[in-house]
Amino acid sequence: MIRVMVVDDEKLLRAGIRSILEAEPDIEVPVACEGVRAVELAVAHRPDVVLLDIRMPEVDGLSVLGSLLALPEPPVVAMLTTFSGDEHIAPALRAGAAGFLVKDTVPEELASAVRILAAGGTVLSPAVANSVVDGYLRAGGGAPPARLASLTDRERAVLTLLAQGKSNAEIGAALLMGAATAKDHVSAILAKLGAANRVQAAVLAHHHGLVRLDLESEGASGGARGGRPDAAGPA
């Protein structure tokens, strides 16, 4: 069972998301709360996934993100936003957010995103994908061409599949290698690109034309098809 915590200062939104997710047979929402109680309740309930509002009136969502990720056994945290141009998206990416979802994500897509996050993947709603890319690059997060050129042909193939949302097992199956070997390649790619996590690597792959983070991206467990969230699989 996937344990989800919903953090938002709007009671109606919290209740709506909780109702949607608890209708799924493999998801439970033991706690839904406002931002000021998020860290305290995360420690008490130990959720697998936290859906965290990026903007809250009483507490900064980025501060809550940092506190959650600093816990001894941190949950996976995805940010909720109301619009694609939110200037907090790029800082949240750099801080380690595993995904970005717009609040009007349809129910079936929301449940799918939670499953991807729980499996160790990352998700980007198509509505915010371009904002994530643009904001990250404007903040100086783009790897120079020399870093991309330093990747081997095999690493470029792994990066392309990573950016399409493939898990290590799926990358290994596609490239005829073990999942552990695929994970080693991912670690080497992150180091060479100077990327802190897989979603940053996916952004760079998009920037350099290896894959598109939009509605034409491919994949069911990763990528967007029919409006599903784009995804990058577990490290």
mmCIF file of C-alpha atoms in Angstrom:
data_model
loop_
_atom_site.group_PDB
_atom_site.id
_atom_site.type_symbol
_atom_site.label_atom_id
_atom_site.label_comp_id
_atom_site.label_asym_id
_atom_site.label_seq_id
_atom_site.Cartn_x
_atom_site.Cartn_y
_atom_site.Cartn_z
ATOM 1 C CA MET A 1 0.000 0.000 0.000
ATOM 2 C CA ILE A 2 1.347 3.448 -0.949
ATOM 3 C CA ARG A 3 1.065 5.938 1.902
ATOM 4 C CA VAL A 4 0.496 9.512 0.757
ATOM 5 C CA MET A 5 0.494 12.760 2.690
ATOM 6 C CA VAL A 6 -1.254 15.810 1.224
ATOM 7 C CA VAL A 7 -0.007 19.225 2.357
ATOM 8 C CA ASP A 8 -2.014 22.274 1.346
ATOM 9 C CA ASP A 9 -3.547 25.162 3.256
ATOM 10 C CA GLU A 10 -6.846 24.860 1.357
ATOM 11 C CA LYS A 11 -9.110 22.393 3.183
ATOM 12 C CA LEU A 12 -11.300 21.752 0.163
ATOM 13 C CA LEU A 13 -8.330 20.897 -2.040
ATOM 14 C CA ARG A 14 -6.874 18.598 0.603
ATOM 15 C CA ALA A 15 -10.182 16.796 0.930
ATOM 16 C CA GLY A 16 -10.571 16.473 -2.825
ATOM 17 C CA ILE A 17 -7.119 15.005 -3.404
ATOM 18 C CA ARG A 18 -7.538 12.668 -0.449
ATOM 19 C CA SER A 19 -10.872 11.417 -1.756
ATOM 20 C CA ILE A 20 -9.464 10.826 -5.238
ATOM 21 C CA LEU A 21 -6.439 8.879 -4.007
ATOM 22 C CA GLU A 22 -8.254 6.808 -1.397
ATOM 23 C CA ALA A 23 -10.590 5.531 -4.111
ATOM 24 C CA GLU A 24 -7.583 3.613 -5.465
ATOM 25 C CA PRO A 25 -7.044 0.086 -4.071
ATOM 26 C CA ASP A 26 -3.289 0.506 -3.619
ATOM 27 C CA ILE A 27 -3.166 4.032 -2.142
ATOM 28 C CA GLU A 28 -4.031 5.359 1.308
ATOM 29 C CA VAL A 29 -3.831 8.900 2.672
ATOM 30 C CA PRO A 30 -3.234 8.661 6.434
ATOM 31 C CA VAL A 31 -2.843 12.412 6.802
ATOM 32 C CA ALA A 32 -3.765 15.618 4.988
ATOM 33 C CA CYS A 33 -2.733 18.854 6.658
ATOM 34 C CA GLU A 34 -1.731 22.486 6.381
ATOM 35 C CA GLY A 35 1.899 23.450 5.846
ATOM 36 C CA VAL A 36 2.777 24.400 9.411
ATOM 37 C CA ARG A 37 2.203 20.815 10.623
ATOM 38 C CA ALA A 38 3.754 19.025 7.658
ATOM 39 C CA VAL A 39 7.114 18.018 9.121
ATOM 40 C CA GLU A 40 5.663 17.014 12.495
ATOM 41 C CA LEU A 41 3.028 14.799 10.886
ATOM 42 C CA ALA A 42 5.454 13.354 8.346
ATOM 43 C CA VAL A 43 7.611 12.145 11.231
ATOM 44 C CA ALA A 44 4.545 10.641 12.934
ATOM 45 C CA HIS A 45 2.984 8.977 9.883
ATOM 46 C CA ARG A 46 6.045 8.187 7.700
ATOM 47 C CA PRO A 47 4.408 8.627 4.275
ATOM 48 C CA ASP A 48 6.019 7.218 1.150
ATOM 49 C CA VAL A 49 4.966 10.207 -0.964
ATOM 50 C CA VAL A 50 4.174 13.801 -0.025
ATOM 51 C CA LEU A 51 2.183 16.076 -2.318
ATOM 52 C CA LEU A 52 3.204 19.560 -1.185
ATOM 53 C CA ASP A 53 1.737 22.905 -2.180
ATOM 54 C CA ILE A 54 4.518 25.093 -3.535
ATOM 55 C CA ARG A 55 2.835 28.293 -2.270
ATOM 56 C CA MET A 56 1.228 28.524 1.169
ATOM 57 C CA PRO A 57 0.344 31.649 3.162
ATOM 58 C CA GLU A 58 1.556 30.539 6.589
ATOM 59 C CA VAL A 59 4.764 28.750 5.656
ATOM 60 C CA ASP A 60 7.043 28.673 2.615
ATOM 61 C CA GLY A 61 6.587 25.481 0.610
ATOM 62 C CA LEU A 62 10.286 25.456 -0.296
ATOM 63 C CA SER A 63 11.220 25.544 3.398
ATOM 64 C CA VAL A 64 8.886 22.634 4.100
ATOM 65 C CA LEU A 65 10.446 20.755 1.167
ATOM 66 C CA GLY A 66 13.916 21.244 2.618
ATOM 67 C CA SER A 67 12.828 20.098 6.069
ATOM 68 C CA LEU A 68 11.102 16.994 4.711
ATOM 69 C CA LEU A 69 14.115 15.991 2.628
ATOM 70 C CA ALA A 70 16.397 16.502 5.641
ATOM 71 C CA LEU A 71 14.550 13.835 7.656
ATOM 72 C CA PRO A 72 16.543 10.635 8.378
ATOM 73 C CA GLU A 73 14.212 8.649 6.096
ATOM 74 C CA PRO A 74 12.765 11.330 3.810
ATOM 75 C CA PRO A 75 9.641 10.764 1.750
ATOM 76 C CA VAL A 76 9.475 11.412 -1.965
ATOM 77 C CA VAL A 77 8.131 14.942 -2.385
ATOM 78 C CA ALA A 78 6.275 16.310 -5.406
ATOM 79 C CA MET A 79 5.172 19.924 -5.574
ATOM 80 C CA LEU A 80 1.629 21.066 -6.325
ATOM 81 C CA THR A 81 1.217 24.321 -8.235
ATOM 82 C CA THR A 82 -1.707 26.250 -9.662
ATOM 83 C CA PHE A 83 -0.060 27.573 -12.794
ATOM 84 C CA SER A 84 2.801 26.784 -15.164
ATOM 85 C CA GLY A 85 4.699 30.050 -14.730
ATOM 86 C CA ASP A 86 5.311 29.711 -10.979
ATOM 87 C CA GLU A 87 8.773 31.141 -10.265
ATOM 88 C CA HIS A 88 9.159 28.705 -7.346
ATOM 89 C CA ILE A 89 9.353 25.697 -9.686
ATOM 90 C CA ALA A 90 13.054 25.985 -10.558
ATOM 91 C CA PRO A 91 14.173 26.484 -6.920
ATOM 92 C CA ALA A 92 12.115 23.462 -5.894
ATOM 93 C CA LEU A 93 13.789 21.400 -8.610
ATOM 94 C CA ARG A 94 17.219 22.440 -7.407
ATOM 95 C CA ALA A 95 16.195 21.661 -3.814
ATOM 96 C CA GLY A 96 15.366 18.067 -4.727
ATOM 97 C CA ALA A 97 11.660 17.913 -5.562
ATOM 98 C CA ALA A 98 10.857 14.676 -7.357
ATOM 99 C CA GLY A 99 8.043 16.115 -9.439
ATOM 100 C CA PHE A 100 5.671 18.934 -10.260
ATOM 101 C CA LEU A 101 1.927 18.584 -10.692
ATOM 102 C CA VAL A 102 -0.718 21.169 -11.445
ATOM 103 C CA LYS A 103 -3.597 21.146 -8.973
ATOM 104 C CA ASP A 104 -6.200 20.489 -11.654
ATOM 105 C CA THR A 105 -4.564 17.201 -12.695
ATOM 106 C CA VAL A 106 -7.343 14.741 -13.538
ATOM 107 C CA PRO A 107 -7.931 11.944 -10.987
ATOM 108 C CA GLU A 108 -6.523 9.034 -12.982
ATOM 109 C CA GLU A 109 -3.366 11.005 -13.801
ATOM 110 C CA LEU A 110 -2.917 11.946 -10.161
ATOM 111 C CA ALA A 111 -3.052 8.319 -9.046
ATOM 112 C CA SER A 112 -0.644 7.333 -11.828
ATOM 113 C CA ALA A 113 1.781 10.061 -10.757
ATOM 114 C CA VAL A 114 1.693 8.852 -7.144
ATOM 115 C CA ARG A 115 2.560 5.318 -8.249
ATOM 116 C CA ILE A 116 5.504 6.589 -10.318
ATOM 117 C CA LEU A 117 6.760 8.645 -7.372
ATOM 118 C CA ALA A 118 6.398 5.726 -4.958
ATOM 119 C CA ALA A 119 8.458 3.557 -7.319
ATOM 120 C CA GLY A 120 11.263 6.113 -7.132
ATOM 121 C CA GLY A 121 10.478 7.954 -10.340
ATOM 122 C CA THR A 122 9.890 11.619 -11.021
ATOM 123 C CA VAL A 123 6.922 13.287 -12.698
ATOM 124 C CA LEU A 124 6.338 16.510 -14.587
ATOM 125 C CA SER A 125 2.863 17.551 -15.582
ATOM 126 C CA PRO A 126 3.008 18.570 -19.259
ATOM 127 C CA ALA A 127 1.569 21.940 -18.224
ATOM 128 C CA VAL A 128 4.687 22.748 -16.186
ATOM 129 C CA ALA A 129 7.391 20.860 -18.104
ATOM 130 C CA ASN A 130 8.514 23.814 -20.201
ATOM 131 C CA SER A 131 8.521 26.115 -17.162
ATOM 132 C CA VAL A 132 10.719 23.645 -15.296
ATOM 133 C CA VAL A 133 13.159 23.491 -18.204
ATOM 134 C CA ASP A 134 13.241 27.246 -18.802
ATOM 135 C CA GLY A 135 13.528 28.150 -15.124
ATOM 136 C CA TYR A 136 16.282 25.638 -14.483
ATOM 137 C CA LEU A 137 18.305 26.806 -17.465
ATOM 138 C CA ARG A 138 17.851 30.491 -16.601
ATOM 139 C CA ALA A 139 19.201 29.753 -13.150
ATOM 140 C CA GLY A 140 22.395 28.388 -14.665
ATOM 141 C CA GLY A 141 21.501 24.719 -14.422
ATOM 142 C CA GLY A 142 22.232 23.875 -18.045
ATOM 143 C CA ALA A 143 25.209 21.600 -18.583
ATOM 144 C CA PRO A 144 27.634 23.012 -21.167
ATOM 145 C CA PRO A 145 27.920 21.060 -24.435
ATOM 146 C CA ALA A 146 31.345 19.757 -23.374
ATOM 147 C CA ARG A 147 29.755 17.835 -20.505
ATOM 148 C CA LEU A 148 27.228 16.207 -22.785
ATOM 149 C CA ALA A 149 30.027 15.409 -25.241
ATOM 150 C CA SER A 150 31.883 13.632 -22.426
ATOM 151 C CA LEU A 151 29.168 10.973 -22.278
ATOM 152 C CA THR A 152 29.891 7.688 -23.989
ATOM 153 C CA ASP A 153 27.491 6.388 -26.618
ATOM 154 C CA ARG A 154 26.107 3.949 -24.072
ATOM 155 C CA GLU A 155 25.614 6.720 -21.505
ATOM 156 C CA ARG A 156 23.776 8.853 -24.069
ATOM 157 C CA ALA A 157 21.476 5.909 -24.760
ATOM 158 C CA VAL A 158 20.866 5.485 -21.023
ATOM 159 C CA LEU A 159 20.204 9.224 -20.627
ATOM 160 C CA THR A 160 17.661 9.177 -23.439
ATOM 161 C CA LEU A 161 15.764 6.295 -21.834
ATOM 162 C CA LEU A 162 16.047 7.885 -18.386
ATOM 163 C CA ALA A 163 14.491 11.078 -19.727
ATOM 164 C CA GLN A 164 11.645 9.043 -21.231
ATOM 165 C CA GLY A 165 10.816 7.847 -17.713
ATOM 166 C CA LYS A 166 12.302 4.363 -17.857
ATOM 167 C CA SER A 167 13.274 2.628 -14.639
ATOM 168 C CA ASN A 168 16.703 1.065 -14.220
ATOM 169 C CA ALA A 169 15.200 -2.348 -14.966
ATOM 170 C CA GLU A 170 13.548 -1.016 -18.130
ATOM 171 C CA ILE A 171 16.766 0.693 -19.240
ATOM 172 C CA GLY A 172 18.661 -2.532 -18.635
ATOM 173 C CA ALA A 173 16.152 -4.577 -20.605
ATOM 174 C CA ALA A 174 16.244 -2.156 -23.529
ATOM 175 C CA LEU A 175 20.042 -2.014 -23.637
ATOM 176 C CA LEU A 176 20.708 -5.659 -22.690
ATOM 177 C CA MET A 177 22.325 -4.952 -19.328
ATOM 178 C CA GLY A 178 21.426 -5.609 -15.720
ATOM 179 C CA ALA A 179 19.508 -3.107 -13.627
ATOM 180 C CA ALA A 180 22.557 -2.632 -11.370
ATOM 181 C CA THR A 181 24.693 -1.803 -14.392
ATOM 182 C CA ALA A 182 22.049 0.643 -15.604
ATOM 183 C CA LYS A 183 22.073 2.287 -12.169
ATOM 184 C CA ASP A 184 25.862 2.640 -12.345
ATOM 185 C CA HIS A 185 25.528 4.327 -15.736
ATOM 186 C CA VAL A 186 22.906 6.715 -14.331
ATOM 187 C CA SER A 187 25.213 7.654 -11.457
ATOM 188 C CA ALA A 188 28.049 8.330 -13.903
ATOM 189 C CA ILE A 189 25.758 10.454 -16.083
ATOM 190 C CA LEU A 190 24.613 12.572 -13.145
ATOM 191 C CA ALA A 191 28.230 13.161 -12.118
ATOM 192 C CA LYS A 192 29.343 14.113 -15.630
ATOM 193 C CA LEU A 193 26.417 16.472 -16.198
ATOM 194 C CA GLY A 194 26.588 18.008 -12.732
ATOM 195 C CA ALA A 195 22.939 17.059 -12.189
ATOM 196 C CA ALA A 196 21.738 16.449 -8.627
ATOM 197 C CA ASN A 197 18.980 14.011 -9.577
ATOM 198 C CA ARG A 198 17.219 12.278 -12.447
ATOM 199 C CA VAL A 199 14.710 15.019 -13.117
ATOM 200 C CA GLN A 200 17.551 17.509 -13.628
ATOM 201 C CA ALA A 201 19.187 15.061 -16.030
ATOM 202 C CA ALA A 202 15.865 14.725 -17.878
ATOM 203 C CA VAL A 203 15.666 18.526 -18.164
ATOM 204 C CA LEU A 204 19.158 18.620 -19.658
ATOM 205 C CA ALA A 205 18.317 15.822 -22.069
ATOM 206 C CA HIS A 206 15.349 17.900 -23.217
ATOM 207 C CA HIS A 207 17.512 21.009 -23.564
ATOM 208 C CA HIS A 208 20.038 19.189 -25.732
ATOM 209 C CA GLY A 209 17.380 17.628 -27.947
ATOM 210 C CA LEU A 210 17.642 14.012 -26.785
ATOM 211 C CA VAL A 211 14.001 13.828 -25.733
ATOM 212 C CA ARG A 212 10.945 16.093 -25.501
ATOM 213 C CA LEU A 213 9.209 16.722 -22.182
ATOM 214 C CA ASP A 214 5.742 17.374 -23.546
ATOM 215 C CA LEU A 215 2.574 15.632 -24.696
ATOM 216 C CA GLU A 216 4.455 13.905 -27.497
ATOM 217 C CA SER A 217 6.859 12.171 -25.102
ATOM 218 C CA GLU A 218 6.548 8.410 -25.056
ATOM 219 C CA GLY A 219 5.866 5.902 -22.321
ATOM 220 C CA ALA A 220 3.135 4.749 -19.970
ATOM 221 C CA SER A 221 5.105 4.281 -16.762
ATOM 222 C CA GLY A 222 7.158 7.273 -17.878
ATOM 223 C CA GLY A 223 6.658 10.067 -20.354
ATOM 224 C CA ALA A 224 3.356 11.615 -21.289
ATOM 225 C CA ARG A 225 0.844 9.813 -23.395
ATOM 226 C CA GLY A 226 -2.676 11.019 -23.702
ATOM 227 C CA GLY A 227 -1.908 13.775 -21.207
ATOM 228 C CA ARG A 228 -0.255 11.637 -18.538
ATOM 229 C CA PRO A 229 2.520 13.222 -16.475
ATOM 230 C CA ASP A 230 6.024 13.041 -17.931
ATOM 231 C CA ALA A 231 8.246 10.900 -15.792
ATOM 232 C CA ALA A 232 11.812 9.895 -15.113
ATOM 233 C CA GLY A 233 12.325 6.576 -13.344
ATOM 234 C CA PRO A 234 14.180 5.705 -10.117
ATOM 235 C CA ALA A 235 17.894 6.342 -9.731
#
